[in-house]
Coordinates of C-alpha atoms and ligand atoms in Angstrom, one line a residue:
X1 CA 97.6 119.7 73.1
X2 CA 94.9 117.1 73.5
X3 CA 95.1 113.7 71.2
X4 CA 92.0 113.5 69.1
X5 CA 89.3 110.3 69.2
X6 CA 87.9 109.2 66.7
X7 CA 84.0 109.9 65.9
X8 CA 82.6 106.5 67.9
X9 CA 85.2 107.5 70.5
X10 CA 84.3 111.2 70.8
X11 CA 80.6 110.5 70.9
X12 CA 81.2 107.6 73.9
X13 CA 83.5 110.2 75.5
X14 CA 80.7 112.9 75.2
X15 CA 78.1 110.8 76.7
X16 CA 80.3 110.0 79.7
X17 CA 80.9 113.9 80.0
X18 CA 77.1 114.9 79.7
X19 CA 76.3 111.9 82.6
X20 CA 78.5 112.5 85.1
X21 CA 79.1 117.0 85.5
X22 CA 81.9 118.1 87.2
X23 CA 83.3 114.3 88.2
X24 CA 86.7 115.8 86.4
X25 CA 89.2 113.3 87.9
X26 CA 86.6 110.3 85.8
X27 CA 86.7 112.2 82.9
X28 CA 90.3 111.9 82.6
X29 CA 90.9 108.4 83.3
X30 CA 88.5 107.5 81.0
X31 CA 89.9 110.0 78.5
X32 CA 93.4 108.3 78.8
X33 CA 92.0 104.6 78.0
X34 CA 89.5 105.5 75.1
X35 CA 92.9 107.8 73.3
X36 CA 94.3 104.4 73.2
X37 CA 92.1 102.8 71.8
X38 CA 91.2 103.6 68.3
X39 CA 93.2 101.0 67.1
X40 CA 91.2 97.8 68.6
X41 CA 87.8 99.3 67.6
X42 CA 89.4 99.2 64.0
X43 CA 90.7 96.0 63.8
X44 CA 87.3 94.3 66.0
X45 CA 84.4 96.4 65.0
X46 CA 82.2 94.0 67.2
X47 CA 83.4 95.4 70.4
X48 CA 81.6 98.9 68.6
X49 CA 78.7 96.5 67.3
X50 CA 78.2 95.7 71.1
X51 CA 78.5 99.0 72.6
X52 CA 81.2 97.6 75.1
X53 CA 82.4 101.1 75.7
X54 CA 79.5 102.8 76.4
X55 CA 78.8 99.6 79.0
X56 CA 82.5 99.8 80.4
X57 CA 82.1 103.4 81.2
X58 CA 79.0 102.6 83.1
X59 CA 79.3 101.1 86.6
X60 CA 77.1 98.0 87.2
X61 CA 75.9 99.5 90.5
X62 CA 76.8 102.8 92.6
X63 CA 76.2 102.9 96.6
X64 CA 75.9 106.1 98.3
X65 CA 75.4 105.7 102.3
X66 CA 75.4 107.7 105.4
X67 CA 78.0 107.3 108.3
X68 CA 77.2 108.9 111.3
X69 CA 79.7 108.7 114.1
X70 CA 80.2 109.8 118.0
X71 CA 83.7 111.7 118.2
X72 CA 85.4 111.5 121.6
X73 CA 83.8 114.6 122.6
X74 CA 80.2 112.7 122.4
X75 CA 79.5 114.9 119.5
X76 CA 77.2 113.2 116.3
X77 CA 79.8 113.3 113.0
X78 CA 78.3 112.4 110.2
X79 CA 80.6 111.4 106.8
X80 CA 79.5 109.7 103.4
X81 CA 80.5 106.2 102.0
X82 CA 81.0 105.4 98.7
X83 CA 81.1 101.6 97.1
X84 CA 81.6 101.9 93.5
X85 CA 80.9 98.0 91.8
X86 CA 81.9 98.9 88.5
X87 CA 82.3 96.0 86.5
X88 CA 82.1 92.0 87.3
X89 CA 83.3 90.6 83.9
X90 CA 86.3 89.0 85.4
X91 CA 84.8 88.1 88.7
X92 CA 83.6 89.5 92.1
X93 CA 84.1 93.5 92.1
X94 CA 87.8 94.0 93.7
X95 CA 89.5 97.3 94.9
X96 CA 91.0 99.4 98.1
X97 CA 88.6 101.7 100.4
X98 CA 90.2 105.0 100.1
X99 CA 89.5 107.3 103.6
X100 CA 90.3 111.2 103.0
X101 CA 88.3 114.2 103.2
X102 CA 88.7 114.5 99.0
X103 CA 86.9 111.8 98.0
X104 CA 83.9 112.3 96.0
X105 CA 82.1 110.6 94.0
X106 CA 83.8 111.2 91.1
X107 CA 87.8 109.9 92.9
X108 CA 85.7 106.8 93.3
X109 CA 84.7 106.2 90.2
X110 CA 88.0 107.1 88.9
X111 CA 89.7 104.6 90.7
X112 CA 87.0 102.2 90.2
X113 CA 87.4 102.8 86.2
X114 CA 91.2 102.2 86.4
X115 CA 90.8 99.2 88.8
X116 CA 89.2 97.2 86.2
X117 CA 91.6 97.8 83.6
X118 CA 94.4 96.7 86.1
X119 CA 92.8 93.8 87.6
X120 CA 92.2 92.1 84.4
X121 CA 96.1 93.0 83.3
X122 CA 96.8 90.8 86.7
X123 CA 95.4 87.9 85.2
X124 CA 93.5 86.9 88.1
X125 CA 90.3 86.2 88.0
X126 CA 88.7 89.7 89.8
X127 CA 86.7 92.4 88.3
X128 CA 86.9 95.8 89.3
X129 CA 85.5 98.4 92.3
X130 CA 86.1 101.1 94.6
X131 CA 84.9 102.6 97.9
X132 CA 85.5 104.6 100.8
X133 CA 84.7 107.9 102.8
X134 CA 85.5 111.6 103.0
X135 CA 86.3 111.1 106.5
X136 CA 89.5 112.3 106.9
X137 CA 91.5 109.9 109.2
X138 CA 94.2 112.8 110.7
X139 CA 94.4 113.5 114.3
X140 CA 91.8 111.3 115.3
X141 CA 91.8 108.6 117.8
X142 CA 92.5 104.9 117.8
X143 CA 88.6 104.9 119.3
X144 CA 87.4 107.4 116.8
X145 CA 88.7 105.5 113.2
X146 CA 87.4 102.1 115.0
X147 CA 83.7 103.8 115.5
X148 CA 84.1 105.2 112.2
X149 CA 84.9 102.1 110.8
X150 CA 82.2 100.0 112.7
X151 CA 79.7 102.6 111.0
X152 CA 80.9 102.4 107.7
X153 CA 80.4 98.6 107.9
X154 CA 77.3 98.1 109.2
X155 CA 76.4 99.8 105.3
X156 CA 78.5 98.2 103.7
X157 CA 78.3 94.6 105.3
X158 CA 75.6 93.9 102.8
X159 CA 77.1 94.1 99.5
X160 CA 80.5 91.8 100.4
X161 CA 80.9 88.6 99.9
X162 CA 83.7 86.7 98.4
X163 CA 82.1 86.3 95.5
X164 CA 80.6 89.3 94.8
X165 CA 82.4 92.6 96.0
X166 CA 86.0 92.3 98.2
X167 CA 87.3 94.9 99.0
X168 CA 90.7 96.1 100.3
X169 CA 92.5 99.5 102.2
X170 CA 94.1 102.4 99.7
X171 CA 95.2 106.0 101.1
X172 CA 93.7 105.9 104.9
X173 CA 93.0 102.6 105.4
X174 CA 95.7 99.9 106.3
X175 CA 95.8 96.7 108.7
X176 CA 94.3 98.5 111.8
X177 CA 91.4 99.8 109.5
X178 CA 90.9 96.0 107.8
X179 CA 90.7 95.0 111.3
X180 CA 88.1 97.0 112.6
X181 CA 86.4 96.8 109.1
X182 CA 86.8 92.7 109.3
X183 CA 85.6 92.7 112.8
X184 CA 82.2 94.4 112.6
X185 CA 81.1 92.5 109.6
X186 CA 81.9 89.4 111.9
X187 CA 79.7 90.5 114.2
X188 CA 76.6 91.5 112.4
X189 CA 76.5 88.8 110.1
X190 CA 77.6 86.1 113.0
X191 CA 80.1 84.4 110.1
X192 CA 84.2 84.0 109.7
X193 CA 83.8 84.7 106.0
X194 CA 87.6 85.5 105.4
X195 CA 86.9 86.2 101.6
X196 CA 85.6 89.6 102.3
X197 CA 88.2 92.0 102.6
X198 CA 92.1 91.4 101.9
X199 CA 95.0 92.9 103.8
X200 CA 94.1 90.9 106.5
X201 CA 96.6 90.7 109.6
X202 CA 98.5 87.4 109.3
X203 CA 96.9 85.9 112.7
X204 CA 93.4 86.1 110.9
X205 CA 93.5 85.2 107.2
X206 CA 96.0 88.1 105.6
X207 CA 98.9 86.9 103.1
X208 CA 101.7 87.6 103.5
X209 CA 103.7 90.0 101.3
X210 CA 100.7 91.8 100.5
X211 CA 101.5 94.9 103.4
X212 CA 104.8 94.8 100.8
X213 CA 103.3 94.0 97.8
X214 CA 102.2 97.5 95.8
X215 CA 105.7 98.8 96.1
X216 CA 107.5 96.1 95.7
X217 CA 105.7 95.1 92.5
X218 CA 106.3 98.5 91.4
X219 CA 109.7 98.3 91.7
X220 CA 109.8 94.7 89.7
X221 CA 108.0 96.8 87.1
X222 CA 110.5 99.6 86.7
X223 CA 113.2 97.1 86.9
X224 CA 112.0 95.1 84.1
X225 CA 111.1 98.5 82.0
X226 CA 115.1 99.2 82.1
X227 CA 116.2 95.6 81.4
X228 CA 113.8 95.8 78.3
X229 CA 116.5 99.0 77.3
X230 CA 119.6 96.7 78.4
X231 CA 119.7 98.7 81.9
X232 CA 118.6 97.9 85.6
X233 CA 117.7 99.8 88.9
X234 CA 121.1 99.0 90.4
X235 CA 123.2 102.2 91.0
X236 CA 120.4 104.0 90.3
X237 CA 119.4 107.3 92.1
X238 CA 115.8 107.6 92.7
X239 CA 112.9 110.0 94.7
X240 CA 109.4 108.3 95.9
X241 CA 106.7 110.6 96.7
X242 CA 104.5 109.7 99.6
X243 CA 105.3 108.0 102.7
X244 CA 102.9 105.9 103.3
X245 CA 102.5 101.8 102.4
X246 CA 103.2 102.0 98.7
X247 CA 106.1 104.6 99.1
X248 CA 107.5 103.0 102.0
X249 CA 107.9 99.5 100.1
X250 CA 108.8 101.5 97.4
X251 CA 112.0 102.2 98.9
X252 CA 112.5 98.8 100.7
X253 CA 112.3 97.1 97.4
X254 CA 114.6 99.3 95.6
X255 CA 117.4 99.7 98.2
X256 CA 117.0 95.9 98.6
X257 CA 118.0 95.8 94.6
X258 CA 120.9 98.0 94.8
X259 CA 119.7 101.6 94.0
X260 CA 119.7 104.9 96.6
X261 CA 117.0 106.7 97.7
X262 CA 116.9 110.1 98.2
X263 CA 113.9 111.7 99.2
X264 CA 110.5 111.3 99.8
X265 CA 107.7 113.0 101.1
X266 CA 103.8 113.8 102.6
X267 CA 101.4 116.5 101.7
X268 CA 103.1 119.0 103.9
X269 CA 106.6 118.8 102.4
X270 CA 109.9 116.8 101.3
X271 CA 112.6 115.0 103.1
X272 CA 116.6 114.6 101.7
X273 CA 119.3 112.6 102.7
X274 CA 121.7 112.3 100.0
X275 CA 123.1 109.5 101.9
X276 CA 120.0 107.3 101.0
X277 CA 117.1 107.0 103.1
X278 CA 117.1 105.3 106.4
X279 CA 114.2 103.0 106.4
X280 CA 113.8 102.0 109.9
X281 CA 113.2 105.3 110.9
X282 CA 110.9 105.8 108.1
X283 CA 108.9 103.2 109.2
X284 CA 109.3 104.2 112.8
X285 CA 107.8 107.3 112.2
X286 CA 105.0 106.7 110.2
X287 CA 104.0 103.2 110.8
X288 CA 104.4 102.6 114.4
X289 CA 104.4 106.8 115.5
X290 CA 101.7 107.6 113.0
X291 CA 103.3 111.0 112.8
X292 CA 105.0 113.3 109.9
X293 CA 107.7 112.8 107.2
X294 CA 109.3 116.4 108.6
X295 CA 110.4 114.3 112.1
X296 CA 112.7 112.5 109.8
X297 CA 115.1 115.4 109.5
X298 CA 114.9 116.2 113.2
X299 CA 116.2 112.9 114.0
X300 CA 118.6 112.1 111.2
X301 CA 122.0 114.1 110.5
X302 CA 122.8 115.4 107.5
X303 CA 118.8 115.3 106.3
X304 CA 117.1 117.8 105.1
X305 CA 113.0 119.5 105.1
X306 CA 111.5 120.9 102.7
X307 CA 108.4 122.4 103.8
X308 CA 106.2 122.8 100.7
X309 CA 109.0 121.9 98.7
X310 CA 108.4 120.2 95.3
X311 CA 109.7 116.9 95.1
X312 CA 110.3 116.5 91.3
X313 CA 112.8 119.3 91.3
X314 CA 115.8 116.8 93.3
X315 CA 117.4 115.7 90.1
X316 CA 117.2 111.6 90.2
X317 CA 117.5 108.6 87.3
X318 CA 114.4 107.1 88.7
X319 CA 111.1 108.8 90.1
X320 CA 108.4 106.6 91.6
X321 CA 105.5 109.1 92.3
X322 CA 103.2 107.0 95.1
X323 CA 101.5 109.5 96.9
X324 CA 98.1 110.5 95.2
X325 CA 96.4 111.3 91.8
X326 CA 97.6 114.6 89.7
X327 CA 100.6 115.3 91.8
X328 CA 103.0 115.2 89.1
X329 CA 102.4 117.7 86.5
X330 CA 103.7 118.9 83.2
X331 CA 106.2 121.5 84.1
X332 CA 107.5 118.5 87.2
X333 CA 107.7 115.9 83.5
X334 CA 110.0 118.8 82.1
X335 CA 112.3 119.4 84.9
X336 CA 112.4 115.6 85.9
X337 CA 113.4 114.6 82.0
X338 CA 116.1 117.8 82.2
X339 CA 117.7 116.6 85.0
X340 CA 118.4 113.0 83.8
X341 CA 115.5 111.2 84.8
X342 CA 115.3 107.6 82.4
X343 CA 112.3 106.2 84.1
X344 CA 109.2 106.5 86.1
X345 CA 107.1 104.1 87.1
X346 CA 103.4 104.6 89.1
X347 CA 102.9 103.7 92.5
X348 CA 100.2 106.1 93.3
X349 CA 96.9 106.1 91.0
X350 CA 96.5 108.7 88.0
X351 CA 99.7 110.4 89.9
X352 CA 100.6 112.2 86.6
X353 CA 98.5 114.5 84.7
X354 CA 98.2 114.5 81.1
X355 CA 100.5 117.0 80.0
X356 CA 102.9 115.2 82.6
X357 CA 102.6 111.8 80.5
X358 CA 102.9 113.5 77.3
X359 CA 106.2 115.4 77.8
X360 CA 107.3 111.3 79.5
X361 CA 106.3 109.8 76.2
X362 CA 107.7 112.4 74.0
X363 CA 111.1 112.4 75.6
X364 CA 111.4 108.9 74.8
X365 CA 112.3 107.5 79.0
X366 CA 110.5 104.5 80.3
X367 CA 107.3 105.4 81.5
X368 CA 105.1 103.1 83.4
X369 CA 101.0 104.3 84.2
X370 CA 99.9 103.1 87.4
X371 CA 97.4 100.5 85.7
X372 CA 100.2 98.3 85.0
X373 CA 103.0 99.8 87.7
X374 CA 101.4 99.2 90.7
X375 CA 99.1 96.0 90.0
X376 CA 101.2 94.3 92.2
X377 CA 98.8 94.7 95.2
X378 CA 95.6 94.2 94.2
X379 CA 97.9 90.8 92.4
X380 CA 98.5 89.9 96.1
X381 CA 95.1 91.0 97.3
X382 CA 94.2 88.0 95.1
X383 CA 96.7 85.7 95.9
X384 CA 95.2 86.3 100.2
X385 CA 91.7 85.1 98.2
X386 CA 93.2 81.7 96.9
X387 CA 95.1 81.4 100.5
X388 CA 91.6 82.1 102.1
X389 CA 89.5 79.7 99.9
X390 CA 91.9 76.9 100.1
X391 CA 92.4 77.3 103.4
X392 CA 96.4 77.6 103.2
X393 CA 98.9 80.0 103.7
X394 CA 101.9 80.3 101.8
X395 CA 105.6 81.2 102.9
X396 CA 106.9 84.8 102.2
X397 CA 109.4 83.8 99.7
X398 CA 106.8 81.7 97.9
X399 CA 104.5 84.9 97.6
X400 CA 106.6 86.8 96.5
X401 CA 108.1 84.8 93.7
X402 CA 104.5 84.8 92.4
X403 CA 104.4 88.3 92.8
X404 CA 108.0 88.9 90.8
X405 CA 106.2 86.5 88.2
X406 CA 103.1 88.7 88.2
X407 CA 104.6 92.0 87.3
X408 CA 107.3 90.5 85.1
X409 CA 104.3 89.2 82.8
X410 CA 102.4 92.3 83.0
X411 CA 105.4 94.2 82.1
X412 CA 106.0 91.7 79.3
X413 CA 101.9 91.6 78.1
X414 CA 101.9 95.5 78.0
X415 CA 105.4 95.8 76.0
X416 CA 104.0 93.0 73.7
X417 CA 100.3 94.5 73.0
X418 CA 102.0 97.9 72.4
X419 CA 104.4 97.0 69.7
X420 CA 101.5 95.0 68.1
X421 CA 99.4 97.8 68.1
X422 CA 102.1 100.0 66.7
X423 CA 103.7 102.0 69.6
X424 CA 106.8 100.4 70.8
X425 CA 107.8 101.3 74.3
X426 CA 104.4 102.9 74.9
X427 CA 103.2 100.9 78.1
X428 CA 100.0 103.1 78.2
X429 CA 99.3 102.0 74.6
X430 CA 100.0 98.4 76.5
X431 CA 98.3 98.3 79.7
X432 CA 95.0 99.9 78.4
X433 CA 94.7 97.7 75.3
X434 CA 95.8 94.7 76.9
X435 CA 93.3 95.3 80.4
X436 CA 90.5 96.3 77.7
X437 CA 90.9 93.3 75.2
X438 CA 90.0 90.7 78.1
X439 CA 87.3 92.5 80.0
X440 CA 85.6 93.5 76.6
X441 CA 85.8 89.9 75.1
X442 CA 84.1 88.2 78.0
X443 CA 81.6 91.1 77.9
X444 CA 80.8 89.9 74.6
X445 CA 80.8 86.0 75.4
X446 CA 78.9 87.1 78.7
X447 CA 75.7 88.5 76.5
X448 CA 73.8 91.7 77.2
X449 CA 75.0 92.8 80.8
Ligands
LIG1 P1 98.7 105.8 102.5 O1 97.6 106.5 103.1 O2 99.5 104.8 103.2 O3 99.8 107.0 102.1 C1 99.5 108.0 101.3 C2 100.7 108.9 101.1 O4 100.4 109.9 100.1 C3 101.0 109.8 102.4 O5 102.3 110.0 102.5 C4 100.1 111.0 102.1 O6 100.6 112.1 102.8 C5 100.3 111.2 100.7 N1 99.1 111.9 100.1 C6 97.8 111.4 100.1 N2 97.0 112.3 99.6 C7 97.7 113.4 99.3 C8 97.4 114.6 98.7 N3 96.1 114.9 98.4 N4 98.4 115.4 98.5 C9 99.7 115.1 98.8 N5 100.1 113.9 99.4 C10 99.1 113.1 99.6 O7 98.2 105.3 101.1 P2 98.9 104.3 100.1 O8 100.4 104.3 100.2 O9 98.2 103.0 100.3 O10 98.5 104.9 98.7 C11 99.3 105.7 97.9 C12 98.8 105.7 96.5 O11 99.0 104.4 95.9 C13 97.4 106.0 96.2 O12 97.3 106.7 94.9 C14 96.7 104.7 96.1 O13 95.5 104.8 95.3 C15 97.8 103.9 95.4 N6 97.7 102.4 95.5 C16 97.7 101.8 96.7 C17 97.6 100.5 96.8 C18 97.7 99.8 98.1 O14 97.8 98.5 98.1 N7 97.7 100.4 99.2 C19 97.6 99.6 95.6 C20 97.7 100.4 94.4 C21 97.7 101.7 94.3 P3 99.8 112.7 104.1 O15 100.0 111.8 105.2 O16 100.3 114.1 104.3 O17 98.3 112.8 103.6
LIG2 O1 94.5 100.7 93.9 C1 94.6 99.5 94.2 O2 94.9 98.6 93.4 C2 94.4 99.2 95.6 N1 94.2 100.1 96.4 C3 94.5 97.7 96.1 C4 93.2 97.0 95.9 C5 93.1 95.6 96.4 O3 92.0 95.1 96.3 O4 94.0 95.1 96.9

């Protein structure tokens, strides 16, 4: 079953279909924000009067580049860059570079659509982009991903600036990417503008917490979704998909707070230790070894691997999907809610479909969409800005009370905005409204752009 839109809605939604063919993974995101909101277009017809959908569904501008590349064979690769500006109401265009051989155009703008909805829920003062490459980033050398990187830079170099686009890593890029990234823009433009990119390392400009911050601020958010119902994470049984950055904090941050986590996993299959997760060797293994989840159960007693296996079939109270987009699906909701699961809370980006969410909603658990769940990074991303422009740096406890503070307002803007708007508990209802109301009221002070 698909919720209807209303007529302005439907024909906005129509437009964005008949403009952008086959981009399916836009289509939904956008889908998801205008179902929510009818309501606002009633009660301030000017945002309609202004056409401030139709204008947030455009992006401002769209790059499309060539990266061409020597392997270490000496053989010419050639892969294509994306830079998405989508909207600078807020401020200068903010969001990760995303490096895997499915991004399109259309996982771009996706992300890019979403980013601007979740930036302005931060309440920092950053618009909303998205970039990257369908260079996929497995198996290759250290050599290979810095020539790669040097490439995709000497594009890209001209559209950064810390006041106009900044971006940041996502799935595929982390601090040795940032580095090589930071580097060649250095180089070419002969200036040490740290402004350009956050997720710095912490010798050259980067903040700290911010390699923690995504999932730790996630798990802030779920804990403040089950103190809202009287509850809390501690004691709580959980699964994390993914083991990369967000996962991997994921789990620090929720052990840290008293709950055990059982399993998580990568695209080829799922790892279990019922005795909760060892960390350390978690990080071992995919920070430091850069290899797969599946060594895990080699090395650990007692742990198991699933090759394949479906993750949201280990029955758990808490499920953190932070892995990628559509990897949590209707029939996963079903078994998850069956088996006792009372909350879930976002990580990854658009990680559950639409029948996923409705069978969350409709069973009445806490249910937290990525746009608000896992704001905590970008949050941070902007905290390494004010760090950079003042020219300070800040302790790790201090940064991450600001961070706590962050996702404990979002959580409480989003609970607030939904019960105004009449759907208590509904944190989609929340987030979208809430991320919608300030980007489309400074589009209107802003004039015609
Ligand atoms: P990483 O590259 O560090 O890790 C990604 C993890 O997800 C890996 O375990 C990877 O497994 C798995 N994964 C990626 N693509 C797929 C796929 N198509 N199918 C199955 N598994 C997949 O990325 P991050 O941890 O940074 O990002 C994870 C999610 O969090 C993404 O949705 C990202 O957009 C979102 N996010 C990230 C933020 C950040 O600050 N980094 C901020 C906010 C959201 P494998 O190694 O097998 O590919
Ligand atoms: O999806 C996201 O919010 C990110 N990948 C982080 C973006 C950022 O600019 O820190």
């Amino acid at each position: 079953m698909v919720a209807s839109l209303n007529e302005k809605l439907e024909s906005a939604y129509q437009e964005v279909l008949r403009r952008n063919p086959g981009e399916i993974e836009f289509h939904q995101a956008v889908r998801e924000v205008l179902e929510t909101l009818g309501p606002v277009l009633a009660k301030y017809p000017e945002f309609a009067e202004h056409k401030i959908i139709q204008r947030i569904c455009e992006p401002e501008r769209q790059i499309i580049f060539r990266v061409p590349w020597q392997d270490d064979q000496g053989q010419v690769q050639i892969n294509r860059g994306f830079r998405v500006e989508f909207n600078s109401a807020l401020g200068p265009y903010k969001g990760g570079l995303r490096f895997h051989p499915s991004v399109y155009l259309g996982i771009i703008k996706f992300l890019g659509f979403e980013q601007v909805f979740k930036n302005a829920l931060t309440g920092m003062p950053i618009g909303g982009g998205k970039g990257g490459s369908d260079f996929d980033p497995k198996g290759k050398s250290n050599s290979e991903i810095m020539r790669f990187c040097q490439s995709f830079m000497t594009e890209l170099y001209r559209h950064l600036g810390e006041y106009t686009d900044v971006p940041a890593g996502d799935i595929g890029v982390g601090g040795r990417e940032i580095g090589y990234l930071f580097g060649q823009y250095k180089r070419i433009t002969n200036r040490y503008e740290s402004g350009i990119l956050t997720g710095k390392g912490l010798d050259w400009g980067g903040s700290r917490v911010r390699t923690e911050a995504t999932g730790y601020g996630t798990i802030f958010f779920v804990n403040e979704m089950l103190k809202a119902r009287g509850d809390g994470l501690e004691g709580k049984t959980c699964v994390v998909s993914g083991s990369g950055n967000v996962a991997i904090y994921a789990i620090e941050k929720a052990t840290e707070l008293g709950a055990k986590v059982i399993a998580c996993s990568d695209s080829n299959g799922v790892i279990i230790d019922q005795n909760g997760l060892d960390l350390d060797l978690i990080k071992q293994i995919k920070e430091i070894e850069r290899r797969r989840i599946s060594v895990y159960a080699q090395e650990k007693k007692g742990a198991t691997y699933l090759e394949s296996g479906n993750i949201w079939t280990i029955p758990c109270q808490v499920a953190l999907p932070c892995a990628t987009q559509n990897e949590l699906h209707g029939k996963d909701a079903e078994t998850l809610v069956k088996n006792g699961c009372i909350a879930v809370a976002e990580g990854a980006n658009m990680p559950t479909t639409p029948e996923g969410i409705r069978v969350f909603q409709e069973s009445g658990i806490a249910y937290g969409p990525g746009k608000a769940a896992n704001a905590g990074g970008v949050a941070t991303s902007a905290l390494e800005m004010q760090q950079n422009a003042s020219r300070d740096s800040w302790s790790f406890e201090y940064t991450e009370q600001r961070l706590q503070d962050i996702m404990i307002n979002i959580h409480r803007n989003c609970h607030e905005t939904a019960a105004e708007f009449g759907a208590p508990g509904n944190y989609v209802v929340g987030a979208n409204i809430t991320g919608f109301f300030k980007v489309a009221r400074s589009m209107v002070a802003m004039g015609l752009i």
